[in-house]
Amino acid sequence: MTSVDVREADKRVADTLAELRKKLATVSSTKAKPVVPQNQRTVTVAASEQVDKEMLPIPAPLAQIMPGGGLARGSVVAVDGARSVLVSIIAEITASGGYVAVIGLPHLSLHAVEEMGGDLAHVAVVSGQGDPGVFDPVEVAAVLLDGLDLVVVGLGGVSVPPSRARAVMARARAKGSTLMVTDGRWSGVQATLSAQVADYRHLPFRAAGHGRISGLSLSVQARGRGTRVTETRIDVVHADDRVRLVAARPVGAVAAPVTATGGLTIAHAN
C-alpha cells in the first residue's frame, strides 16, 4: 500500500467516525430515559468503579446465572458459542426501548432478533466489510459507547492489547454503556458468557432421529472475575408468537405443543 492509499484509507475511517458521531448525537438527543428492568438489582464491583450499577434487561434464565444477577451498565462482557444467547440479549434490550449497536458481525441474523421480539429500529449495524484491513471495530465501539445502551463488537479473532482494552473499559464505565465482545480475546472482562447447543428437539417423534426441528437446548455457562462457573440448561422455544429462552424442562418431561417456525433455525446459528 502506497502513502497515498494510506492517506485515503485514513480519510475514509475519519469520515466514517464523523458520520457515526453525527448519528449518535441524533439518537442521544431523542433517546428515552435509560432502560432499567423491573426489580432492578445492584452489583458490587471494584472500588475504582461505580458501585451501584443499573442492570440492562436480559432474558430471565440468563440473569439467574450472571454475576451480580444481570448485565450491568458500564461493564465489559465476553460472549462466545451459540448465537442464540447474544441474539436474545439484543432482542430483550431493544424490546424494552434500549439502543444497541452491532459492529463487525455482518452475519449476525437480524431476522432472529426480530423473531425474539426485538425492535430493529433500535439496532445500528456497522458491518465493516467495505474496508478490509482498514476497519477498526474497537475504535468504532469506543465512539458508540457514548450514548447507546449496549455495544456489541466482533473482534475478528484478534487479541486486543491490555492497554487499549483498559482505555475502552474506562470509557464504558464513564458513559454507563455496556460493551459486549465476541470472536476474539479481551483482557479484564467483568464476566464471560458462553453457550453450546446441547440437543435438538424434533417433531413428530424425537426418538426416531429425524423430523422437523421444533426447538433446541443450550448449555450455558457464566463466570465473573474471581467467581466460580455457574451453569444452566436453557430451551429455545417458540411460544406466544415469538422465540424465547426458557428454563429447560426436567429430563424426561413431556414437551408442550410447539408451533414450528423458521425462527428457531435462525436463532440457534453459531
XYZ file of N, CA and C in Angstrom:
810
model
N 0.854 -1.197 0.000
C 0.000 0.000 0.000
C 0.880 1.233 0.000
N 0.608 2.166 -0.910
C 1.395 3.383 -1.016
C 0.949 4.395 0.031
N 1.742 5.468 0.176
C 1.386 6.507 1.146
C 0.073 7.176 0.771
N -0.185 7.277 -0.539
C -1.449 7.855 -0.985
C -2.616 6.977 -0.560
N -2.454 5.645 -0.723
C -3.502 4.707 -0.310
C -3.762 4.805 1.189
N -2.691 4.924 1.972
C -2.827 5.019 3.421
C -3.613 6.267 3.808
N -3.254 7.400 3.151
C -3.961 8.644 3.460
C -5.438 8.548 3.093
N -5.732 7.912 1.965
C -7.125 7.755 1.554
C -7.881 6.849 2.519
N -7.218 5.780 2.964
C -7.852 4.866 3.924
C -8.122 5.581 5.242
N -7.142 6.369 5.702
C -7.328 7.119 6.945
C -8.482 8.109 6.820
N -8.595 8.728 5.644
C -9.690 9.684 5.433
C -11.033 8.977 5.475
N -11.120 7.758 4.894
C -12.374 7.008 4.927
C -12.765 6.675 6.359
N -11.784 6.262 7.159
C -12.058 5.949 8.565
C -12.529 7.188 9.298
N -11.842 8.322 9.076
C -12.229 9.574 9.736
C -13.629 9.996 9.335
N -13.950 9.857 8.053
C -15.290 10.223 7.580
C -16.356 9.324 8.196
N -16.035 8.018 8.296
C -16.982 7.076 8.894
C -17.250 7.412 10.348
N -16.189 7.692 11.108
C -16.351 8.028 12.519
C -17.117 9.336 12.694
N -16.851 10.305 11.804
C -17.585 11.570 11.879
C -19.073 11.351 11.647
N -19.401 10.488 10.685
C -20.798 10.186 10.406
C -21.450 9.464 11.572
N -20.711 8.540 12.207
C -21.245 7.825 13.366
C -21.523 8.786 14.514
N -20.594 9.728 14.743
C -20.790 10.702 15.813
C -22.030 11.557 15.555
N -22.248 11.926 14.277
C -23.405 12.734 13.927
C -24.695 11.960 14.203
N -24.728 10.675 13.774
C -25.919 9.864 14.004
C -26.144 9.634 15.491
N -25.039 9.439 16.224
C -25.137 9.182 17.656
C -25.686 10.402 18.385
N -25.290 11.601 17.946
C -25.811 12.823 18.552
C -27.318 12.913 18.364
N -27.799 12.488 17.189
C -29.232 12.498 16.921
C -29.959 11.512 17.820
N -29.396 10.290 17.940
C -30.009 9.267 18.800
C -30.026 9.720 20.247
N -28.907 10.277 20.728
C -28.791 10.683 22.123
C -29.787 11.777 22.475
N -30.082 12.660 21.508
C -30.986 13.772 21.786
C -32.443 13.331 21.856
N -32.756 12.205 21.240
C -34.146 11.734 21.206
C -34.375 10.506 22.068
N -33.315 9.929 22.621
C -33.441 8.680 23.362
C -34.216 8.880 24.659
N -35.022 7.899 24.981
C -35.784 7.955 26.214
C -34.857 7.742 27.392
N -35.434 7.802 28.601
C -34.639 7.609 29.804
C -33.991 6.226 29.779
N -32.868 6.048 30.520
C -32.154 4.774 30.487
C -33.072 3.602 30.794
N -32.840 2.506 30.078
C -33.667 1.314 30.241
C -33.221 0.548 31.475
N -34.128 0.328 32.408
C -33.830 -0.437 33.617
C -34.923 -1.461 33.786
N -34.586 -2.739 33.955
C -35.623 -3.754 34.111
C -36.361 -3.599 35.426
N -37.523 -4.228 35.516
C -38.249 -4.221 36.771
C -37.449 -4.967 37.822
N -37.708 -4.604 39.088
C -36.981 -5.237 40.198
C -35.468 -5.087 40.015
N -35.052 -3.851 39.727
C -33.631 -3.589 39.484
C -32.778 -4.072 40.652
N -31.649 -4.654 40.343
C -30.713 -5.132 41.351
C -29.397 -4.409 41.157
N -28.510 -4.519 42.136
C -27.218 -3.863 42.043
C -26.110 -4.888 42.069
N -24.961 -4.503 41.589
C -23.811 -5.395 41.588
C -22.634 -4.643 42.173
N -21.881 -5.274 43.051
C -20.726 -4.660 43.671
C -19.483 -4.950 42.847
N -18.727 -3.898 42.515
C -17.523 -4.043 41.720
C -16.378 -3.382 42.467
N -15.208 -3.340 41.841
C -14.039 -2.766 42.470
C -14.302 -1.320 42.880
N -13.590 -0.864 43.915
C -13.815 0.478 44.448
C -13.525 1.555 43.417
N -12.647 1.243 42.465
C -12.295 2.226 41.446
C -13.404 2.406 40.422
N -14.418 1.508 40.453
C -15.518 1.578 39.514
C -16.770 2.060 40.231
N -17.829 2.300 39.470
C -19.087 2.661 40.082
C -19.569 1.488 40.917
N -20.167 1.794 42.076
C -20.542 0.721 42.990
C -21.940 0.189 42.697
N -22.919 1.073 42.566
C -24.289 0.629 42.311
C -24.615 0.851 40.852
N -24.679 -0.225 40.089
C -24.886 -0.118 38.650
C -26.273 -0.596 38.266
N -26.896 0.140 37.352
C -28.159 -0.301 36.806
C -27.927 -1.520 35.929
N -28.942 -2.354 35.850
C -28.879 -3.540 35.018
C -29.679 -3.352 33.733
N -29.153 -3.847 32.647
C -29.900 -3.884 31.402
C -30.812 -5.112 31.409
N -31.970 -5.018 30.777
C -32.876 -6.165 30.748
C -32.340 -7.280 29.855
N -32.281 -8.484 30.379
C -31.883 -9.662 29.614
C -32.834 -10.795 29.962
N -32.894 -11.860 29.151
C -33.798 -12.970 29.478
C -33.550 -13.513 30.883
N -34.626 -13.828 31.590
C -34.538 -14.266 32.984
C -33.603 -15.460 33.198
N -33.615 -16.489 32.332
C -32.710 -17.616 32.568
C -31.225 -17.222 32.539
N -30.900 -16.183 31.768
C -29.514 -15.707 31.733
C -29.196 -14.867 32.964
N -30.143 -14.024 33.386
C -29.930 -13.179 34.557
C -29.660 -14.019 35.799
N -30.271 -15.200 35.863
C -30.125 -16.047 37.049
C -28.709 -16.582 37.231
N -27.936 -16.652 36.143
C -26.578 -17.190 36.284
C -25.503 -16.125 36.119
N -25.872 -14.915 35.704
C -24.881 -13.864 35.514
C -24.362 -13.362 36.857
N -23.068 -13.073 36.967
C -22.528 -12.491 38.205
C -23.251 -11.182 38.521
N -23.710 -11.040 39.761
C -24.434 -9.842 40.141
C -25.887 -9.859 39.749
N -26.330 -10.924 39.087
C -27.738 -11.061 38.755
C -28.193 -10.370 37.488
N -27.259 -10.025 36.596
C -27.693 -9.396 35.348
C -26.537 -8.791 34.581
N -26.882 -7.969 33.604
C -25.908 -7.315 32.730
C -25.777 -5.865 33.184
N -24.678 -5.557 33.861
C -24.521 -4.238 34.473
C -24.087 -3.191 33.458
N -24.669 -2.010 33.559
C -24.214 -0.894 32.747
C -22.763 -0.559 33.096
N -21.995 -0.195 32.078
C -20.611 0.175 32.310
C -19.659 -0.995 32.372
N -20.167 -2.209 32.213
C -19.307 -3.391 32.293
C -18.906 -3.850 30.900
N -17.929 -4.757 30.854
C -17.491 -5.380 29.606
C -17.645 -6.879 29.770
N -18.386 -7.500 28.867
C -18.713 -8.919 28.963
C -18.300 -9.619 27.673
N -17.661 -10.772 27.803
C -17.291 -11.583 26.644
C -18.365 -12.646 26.423
N -18.748 -12.846 25.173
C -19.767 -13.839 24.822
C -19.233 -14.712 23.697
N -19.400 -16.019 23.825
C -18.983 -16.899 22.734
C -19.915 -18.095 22.650
N -19.776 -18.852 21.561
C -20.605 -20.038 21.377
C -21.874 -19.744 20.603
N -22.936 -20.485 20.918
C -24.196 -20.393 20.189
C -24.729 -18.970 20.193
N -25.113 -18.478 19.021
C -25.526 -17.088 18.875
C -26.896 -16.794 19.489
N -27.671 -17.813 19.838
C -28.993 -17.572 20.403
C -28.921 -16.698 21.645
N -27.871 -16.864 22.444
C -27.725 -16.070 23.669
C -27.524 -14.602 23.335
N -26.583 -14.313 22.439
C -26.316 -12.934 22.043
C -27.551 -12.298 21.404
N -28.200 -13.042 20.507
C -29.392 -12.529 19.826
C -30.496 -12.221 20.837
N -30.673 -13.101 21.812
C -31.745 -12.896 22.793
C -31.496 -11.660 23.650
N -30.237 -11.377 23.960
C -29.904 -10.188 24.754
C -30.211 -8.916 23.960
N -29.804 -8.902 22.685
C -30.099 -7.745 21.832
C -31.609 -7.544 21.735
N -32.342 -8.643 21.544
C -33.797 -8.553 21.411
C -34.438 -8.010 22.681
N -33.995 -8.490 23.828
C -34.604 -8.077 25.099
C -34.377 -6.589 25.364
N -33.161 -6.120 25.103
C -32.846 -4.710 25.366
C -33.618 -3.797 24.432
N -33.640 -4.121 23.137
C -34.339 -3.249 22.184
C -35.848 -3.304 22.367
N -36.366 -4.467 22.760
C -37.804 -4.575 23.013
C -38.218 -3.705 24.191
N -37.278 -3.438 25.092
C -37.559 -2.601 26.264
C -37.285 -1.121 25.999
N -36.942 -0.797 24.753
C -36.724 0.596 24.397
C -35.270 1.019 24.341
N -34.344 0.097 24.623
C -32.926 0.435 24.589
C -32.374 0.446 23.176
N -31.167 1.001 23.043
C -30.498 1.105 21.745
C -29.223 0.263 21.751
N -29.015 -0.462 20.653
C -27.892 -1.395 20.549
C -27.157 -1.154 19.241
N -25.827 -1.217 19.284
C -25.003 -1.189 18.072
C -24.317 -2.536 17.929
N -24.263 -3.045 16.705
C -23.588 -4.305 16.402
C -22.486 -3.991 15.399
N -21.239 -4.264 15.775
C -20.084 -3.868 14.973
C -19.274 -5.098 14.584
N -18.933 -5.206 13.306
C -18.041 -6.272 12.856
C -18.636 -7.661 12.888
N -19.959 -7.763 12.843
C -20.638 -9.075 12.821
C -21.643 -9.088 11.674
N -21.168 -9.067 10.436
C -22.078 -8.963 9.284
C -23.020 -10.145 9.121
N -22.678 -11.294 9.719
C -23.512 -12.480 9.541
C -24.472 -12.718 10.715
N -24.494 -11.809 11.681
C -25.454 -11.951 12.771
C -26.863 -11.757 12.213
N -27.769 -12.667 12.534
C -29.111 -12.652 11.956
C -30.010 -11.623 12.640
N -30.307 -10.550 11.924
C -31.252 -9.563 12.443
C -32.678 -10.117 12.414
N -32.930 -11.045 11.488
C -34.244 -11.683 11.464
C -34.470 -12.458 12.761
N -33.416 -13.094 13.274
C -33.539 -13.820 14.537
C -33.825 -12.858 15.688
N -33.217 -11.666 15.655
C -33.509 -10.650 16.676
C -34.991 -10.302 16.660
N -35.535 -10.117 15.458
C -36.954 -9.798 15.326
C -37.824 -10.968 15.778
N -37.417 -12.200 15.437
C -38.164 -13.390 15.866
C -38.245 -13.486 17.388
N -37.228 -12.949 18.075
C -37.207 -12.976 19.535
C -37.856 -11.740 20.152
N -38.526 -10.963 19.327
C -39.270 -9.822 19.845
C -38.515 -8.523 19.861
N -37.329 -8.468 19.276
C -36.538 -7.252 19.277
C -37.080 -6.186 18.335
N -36.667 -4.950 18.570
C -37.070 -3.817 17.743
C -35.885 -3.421 16.873
N -35.942 -3.757 15.590
C -34.819 -3.492 14.694
C -34.602 -1.996 14.468
N -35.605 -1.169 14.748
C -35.420 0.277 14.637
C -34.447 0.795 15.685
N -34.169 -0.015 16.706
C -33.243 0.374 17.768
C -31.886 -0.330 17.633
N -31.631 -0.923 16.475
C -30.359 -1.620 16.247
C -29.594 -0.923 15.131
N -28.366 -0.502 15.441
C -27.478 0.076 14.427
C -26.420 -0.963 14.080
N -26.192 -1.176 12.787
C -25.245 -2.204 12.344
C -24.097 -1.547 11.578
N -22.872 -1.845 11.997
C -21.664 -1.399 11.284
C -20.901 -2.662 10.914
N -21.056 -3.102 9.667
C -20.503 -4.405 9.279
C -18.990 -4.375 9.118
N -18.447 -3.273 8.574
C -17.003 -3.185 8.361
C -16.512 -3.951 7.159
N -17.419 -4.411 6.309
C -16.994 -5.204 5.158
C -16.424 -4.353 4.028
N -16.711 -3.060 4.048
C -16.288 -2.228 2.931
C -14.805 -1.916 2.885
N -14.122 -1.962 4.042
C -12.710 -1.580 4.113
C -11.885 -2.664 4.797
N -11.682 -3.816 4.145
C -10.884 -4.878 4.767
C -9.461 -4.402 5.031
N -8.964 -4.709 6.238
C -7.623 -4.302 6.610
C -7.548 -2.897 7.153
N -8.630 -2.111 7.001
C -8.646 -0.728 7.472
C -9.635 -0.567 8.622
N -10.753 -1.238 8.559
C -11.805 -1.126 9.561
C -11.299 -1.538 10.937
N -11.516 -0.692 11.921
C -11.087 -0.953 13.296
C -12.326 -1.007 14.181
N -12.824 -2.219 14.492
C -14.059 -2.327 15.272
C -13.941 -1.747 16.672
N -12.754 -1.812 17.267
C -12.585 -1.290 18.626
C -12.716 0.229 18.633
N -12.160 0.886 17.645
C -12.269 2.347 17.559
C -13.717 2.769 17.365
N -14.435 2.068 16.497
C -15.846 2.376 16.273
C -16.638 2.141 17.553
N -16.341 1.044 18.254
C -17.044 0.744 19.506
C -16.818 1.841 20.535
N -15.595 2.348 20.624
C -15.288 3.401 21.589
C -16.132 4.645 21.331
N -16.377 4.951 20.055
C -17.212 6.105 19.706
C -18.662 5.854 20.102
N -19.170 4.661 19.790
C -20.588 4.366 20.000
C -20.955 4.120 21.461
N -19.959 3.942 22.326
C -20.249 3.800 23.751
C -20.861 5.069 24.327
N -20.671 6.166 23.633
C -21.190 7.456 24.092
C -22.649 7.613 23.687
N -23.552 7.022 24.473
C -24.966 7.262 24.220
C -25.832 6.049 23.998
N -25.243 4.871 23.708
C -26.046 3.675 23.479
C -26.063 2.803 24.732
N -27.063 1.942 24.817
C -27.181 1.075 25.987
C -26.231 -0.118 25.908
N -26.117 -0.716 24.721
C -25.247 -1.883 24.536
C -24.514 -1.753 23.209
N -23.218 -2.007 23.240
C -22.411 -2.042 22.022
C -21.807 -3.435 21.921
N -22.142 -4.145 20.842
C -21.634 -5.497 20.599
C -20.575 -5.406 19.509
N -19.380 -5.928 19.776
C -18.297 -5.808 18.805
C -17.670 -7.171 18.528
N -17.608 -7.536 17.256
C -16.908 -8.743 16.825
C -15.452 -8.396 16.547
N -14.546 -9.077 17.218
C -13.125 -8.740 17.133
C -12.417 -9.423 15.969
N -13.104 -10.292 15.265
C -12.492 -10.935 14.104
C -11.310 -11.823 14.434
N -11.313 -12.413 15.621
C -10.260 -13.352 16.010
C -9.009 -12.722 16.591
N -8.978 -11.407 16.744
C -7.770 -10.752 17.243
C -7.800 -10.656 18.765
N -6.630 -10.388 19.336
C -6.493 -10.151 20.766
C -6.214 -8.669 20.981
N -7.072 -7.995 21.725
C -6.919 -6.562 21.953
C -5.866 -6.339 23.035
N -4.848 -5.490 22.794
C -3.810 -5.227 23.799
C -4.425 -4.737 25.107
N -3.901 -5.185 26.254
C -4.474 -4.794 27.559
C -4.563 -3.287 27.751
N -3.555 -2.531 27.291
C -3.582 -1.083 27.487
C -4.758 -0.457 26.749
N -5.027 -0.928 25.555
C -6.154 -0.399 24.784
C -7.470 -0.856 25.381
N -7.514 -2.121 25.814
C -8.735 -2.634 26.427
C -9.103 -1.822 27.663
N -8.106 -1.475 28.486
C -8.373 -0.702 29.709
C -8.949 0.672 29.377
N -8.428 1.299 28.327
C -8.919 2.629 27.953
C -10.376 2.580 27.521
N -10.746 1.557 26.742
C -12.132 1.436 26.278
C -13.048 1.058 27.439
N -12.560 0.206 28.341
C -13.357 -0.177 29.504
C -13.634 1.032 30.395
N -12.644 1.897 30.540
C -12.842 3.107 31.338
C -13.905 3.999 30.704
N -13.913 4.049 29.378
C -14.924 4.846 28.671
C -16.314 4.243 28.875
N -16.408 2.926 28.835
C -17.700 2.273 29.065
C -18.229 2.595 30.457
N -17.349 2.551 31.468
C -17.769 2.881 32.829
C -18.249 4.321 32.917
N -17.493 5.226 32.284
C -17.831 6.646 32.367
C -19.157 6.955 31.673
N -19.424 6.267 30.574
C -20.633 6.542 29.800
C -21.831 5.718 30.248
N -21.612 4.698 31.087
C -22.723 3.851 31.521
C -23.268 2.965 30.429
N -22.451 2.680 29.415
C -22.854 1.805 28.321
C -22.139 0.468 28.472
N -22.830 -0.613 28.160
C -22.240 -1.948 28.287
C -21.594 -2.355 26.971
N -20.401 -2.904 27.078
C -19.674 -3.406 25.908
C -19.676 -4.921 25.948
N -20.085 -5.538 24.849
C -20.089 -6.997 24.747
C -19.182 -7.392 23.597
N -18.160 -8.209 23.878
C -17.176 -8.584 22.862
C -17.312 -10.064 22.537
N -17.034 -10.396 21.278
C -17.110 -11.782 20.840
C -16.101 -12.013 19.732
N -15.786 -13.275 19.456
C -14.875 -13.655 18.368
C -13.478 -13.072 18.545
N -12.960 -13.084 19.760
C -11.600 -12.597 19.993
C -11.268 -12.616 21.475
N -10.127 -12.026 21.824
C -9.682 -12.001 23.219
C -9.647 -10.561 23.721
N -10.216 -10.368 24.918
C -10.268 -9.044 25.555
C -9.944 -9.236 27.027
N -8.815 -8.744 27.455
C -8.400 -8.957 28.842
C -9.172 -8.041 29.783
N -9.446 -8.549 30.988
C -10.075 -7.729 32.017
C -11.582 -7.669 31.983
N -12.231 -8.571 31.227
C -13.698 -8.531 31.194
C -14.272 -8.843 32.571
N -15.407 -8.213 32.875
C -16.045 -8.457 34.175
C -16.746 -9.812 34.226
N -17.192 -10.301 33.077
C -17.906 -11.583 33.046
C -17.742 -12.220 31.678
N -17.852 -13.539 31.664
C -17.798 -14.306 30.413
C -19.037 -15.187 30.335
N -19.688 -15.158 29.184
C -20.897 -15.940 28.971
C -20.690 -16.794 27.730
N -20.829 -18.109 27.866
C -20.630 -18.995 26.723
C -21.769 -20.001 26.647
N -22.078 -20.432 25.430
C -23.205 -21.348 25.231
C -22.884 -22.330 24.128
N -23.338 -23.557 24.311
C -23.189 -24.602 23.298
C -24.537 -25.285 23.103
N -24.809 -25.677 21.871
C -26.038 -26.432 21.596
C -25.885 -27.821 22.205
N -26.802 -28.176 23.096
C -26.730 -29.461 23.779
C -27.617 -30.517 23.134
N -28.734 -30.089 22.537
C -29.667 -31.075 21.997
C -30.671 -30.363 21.091
N -31.209 -31.110 20.132
C -32.284 -30.622 19.273
C -33.544 -31.417 19.569
N -34.675 -30.751 19.471
C -35.954 -31.440 19.613
C -36.603 -31.520 18.243
N -37.166 -32.693 17.937
C -37.742 -32.921 16.618
C -39.217 -33.275 16.723
N -39.950 -32.964 15.683
C -41.331 -33.409 15.531
C -41.414 -34.322 14.306
N -42.274 -35.381 14.345
C -43.251 -35.631 15.403
C -42.728 -36.470 16.567
N -41.563 -37.112 16.423
C -41.121 -38.038 17.460
C -39.609 -37.986 17.565
N -39.104 -37.482 18.707
C -37.672 -37.267 18.890
C -36.847 -38.545 18.746
N -37.361 -39.681 19.277
C -36.563 -40.909 19.294
C -36.316 -41.465 17.906
N -37.111 -41.027 16.935
C -36.916 -41.537 15.585
C -35.634 -41.008 14.947
N -35.097 -39.928 15.498
C -33.836 -39.389 14.987
C -33.981 -38.549 13.742
N -35.204 -38.245 13.367
C -35.404 -37.384 12.211
C -36.742 -36.661 12.368
N -36.985 -35.703 11.504
C -38.210 -34.924 11.590
C -37.902 -33.441 11.606
N -38.933 -32.625 11.729
C -38.795 -31.176 11.715
C -38.259 -30.696 13.063
N -37.275 -29.786 13.051
C -36.733 -29.240 14.292
C -37.765 -28.314 14.914
N -38.144 -28.587 16.168
C -39.123 -27.758 16.867
C -38.476 -26.905 17.943
N -37.217 -27.115 18.209
C -36.532 -26.343 19.238
C -35.180 -26.941 19.542
N -34.467 -26.324 20.461
C -33.160 -26.828 20.855
C -32.878 -26.454 22.289
N -31.896 -27.122 22.858
C -31.472 -26.840 24.220
C -30.034 -26.364 24.213
N -29.736 -25.414 25.082
C -28.395 -24.863 25.197
C -27.819 -25.161 26.580
N -26.536 -25.437 26.610
C -25.806 -25.488 27.870
C -25.067 -24.162 27.987
N -25.400 -23.374 29.014
C -24.876 -22.012 29.142
C -24.069 -21.887 30.426
N -22.876 -21.318 30.306
C -22.005 -21.106 31.460
C -21.705 -19.616 31.616
N -21.654 -19.144 32.859
C -21.302 -17.753 33.155
C -20.236 -17.735 34.241
N -19.295 -16.801 34.102
C -18.245 -16.673 35.105
C -17.880 -15.199 35.256
N -17.739 -14.770 36.498
C -17.273 -13.426 36.783
C -15.837 -13.470 37.269
N -15.229 -12.303 37.387
C -13.847 -12.267 37.864
C -13.792 -12.763 39.308
N -12.993 -13.797 39.532
C -12.826 -14.326 40.871
C -13.981 -15.165 41.364
N -14.897 -15.565 40.480
C -16.033 -16.389 40.889
C -16.011 -17.707 40.131
N -16.694 -18.677 40.683
C -16.753 -19.977 40.030
C -17.731 -19.952 38.865
N -17.624 -20.927 38.000
C -18.521 -21.028 36.851
C -19.917 -21.449 37.314
N -20.917 -20.756 36.810
C -22.314 -21.124 37.045
C -22.893 -21.618 35.729
N -23.567 -22.759 35.768
C -24.044 -23.375 34.532
C -25.533 -23.664 34.627
N -26.206 -23.564 33.500
C -27.627 -23.887 33.450
C -27.955 -24.447 32.072
N -29.141 -24.988 31.978
C -29.631 -25.511 30.704
C -30.845 -24.692 30.303
N -30.859 -24.234 29.064
C -31.918 -23.348 28.582
C -32.511 -23.915 27.297
N -33.835 -23.877 27.205
C -34.521 -24.290 25.985
C -34.832 -23.075 25.128
N -34.658 -23.222 23.833
C -35.070 -22.202 22.873
C -36.352 -22.706 22.232
N -37.456 -22.014 22.490
C -38.766 -22.487 22.045
C -39.524 -21.358 21.358
N -40.569 -21.745 20.631
C -41.472 -20.767 20.025
C -42.769 -20.782 20.796
N -43.080 -19.652 21.431
C -44.305 -19.560 22.225
C -44.802 -18.122 22.195
N -46.128 -17.957 22.197
C -46.743 -16.625 22.191
C -46.235 -15.783 21.020
N -46.133 -16.423 19.866
C -45.773 -15.736 18.615
C -44.361 -15.171 18.601
N -43.475 -15.717 19.392
C -42.084 -15.291 19.333
C -41.182 -16.408 19.854
N -39.917 -16.314 19.518
C -38.932 -17.278 20.012
C -38.426 -16.792 21.361
N -38.314 -17.692 22.321
C -37.933 -17.319 23.681
C -36.876 -18.262 24.248
N -36.135 -17.760 25.240
C -35.284 -18.605 26.067
C -36.030 -18.887 27.357
N -36.165 -20.162 27.701
C -36.863 -20.547 28.925
C -36.010 -21.574 29.657
N -36.237 -21.685 30.960
C -35.539 -22.698 31.737
C -35.871 -24.068 31.181
N -34.864 -24.913 31.065
C -35.048 -26.224 30.447
C -35.988 -27.086 31.265
N -36.759 -27.912 30.586
C -37.616 -28.880 31.259
C -36.764 -29.965 31.905
N -37.222 -30.523 33.011
C -36.504 -31.661 33.596
C -36.396 -32.800 32.594
N -35.319 -33.561 32.680
C -35.124 -34.677 31.776
C -36.290 -35.644 31.893
N -36.874 -36.026 30.747
C -37.988 -36.956 30.748
C -39.345 -36.297 30.765
N -39.377 -34.950 30.940
C -40.665 -34.258 30.944
C -41.259 -34.256 29.547
N -42.591 -34.265 29.480
C -43.274 -34.266 28.200
C -43.329 -32.839 27.672
N -42.938 -32.660 26.441
C -42.920 -31.324 25.861
C -44.340 -30.844 25.580
N -44.566 -29.569 25.838
C -45.833 -28.961 25.475
C -45.875 -28.774 23.966
N -47.085 -28.676 23.387
C -47.168 -28.482 21.935
C -46.401 -27.235 21.514
N -45.646 -27.340 20.440
C -44.823 -26.237 19.955
C -45.157 -25.981 18.505
N -45.339 -24.728 18.168
C -45.583 -24.361 16.781
C -44.263 -24.236 16.058
N -44.031 -25.022 15.009
C -42.769 -24.963 14.280
C -42.642 -23.626 13.572
N -41.428 -23.097 13.547
C -41.182 -21.810 12.907
C -39.760 -21.741 12.423
N -39.556 -21.022 11.330
C -38.204 -20.859 10.810
C -37.316 -20.090 11.760
N -37.914 -19.303 12.709
C -37.109 -18.520 13.632
C -36.200 -19.372 14.484
N -36.637 -20.588 14.822
C -35.810 -21.455 15.636
C -34.532 -21.820 14.906
N -34.643 -22.070 13.630
C -33.470 -22.424 12.857
C -32.486 -21.269 12.784
N -33.022 -20.058 12.675
C -32.165 -18.881 12.567
C -31.508 -18.567 13.909
N -32.279 -18.629 14.986
C -31.794 -18.154 16.271
C -30.647 -18.968 16.835
N -30.529 -20.238 16.453
C -29.505 -21.069 17.087
C -28.175 -21.006 16.379
N -28.074 -20.258 15.298
C -26.865 -20.272 14.473
C -25.631 -19.952 15.293
N -24.531 -20.677 15.058
C -23.289 -20.435 15.782
C -22.483 -19.352 15.100
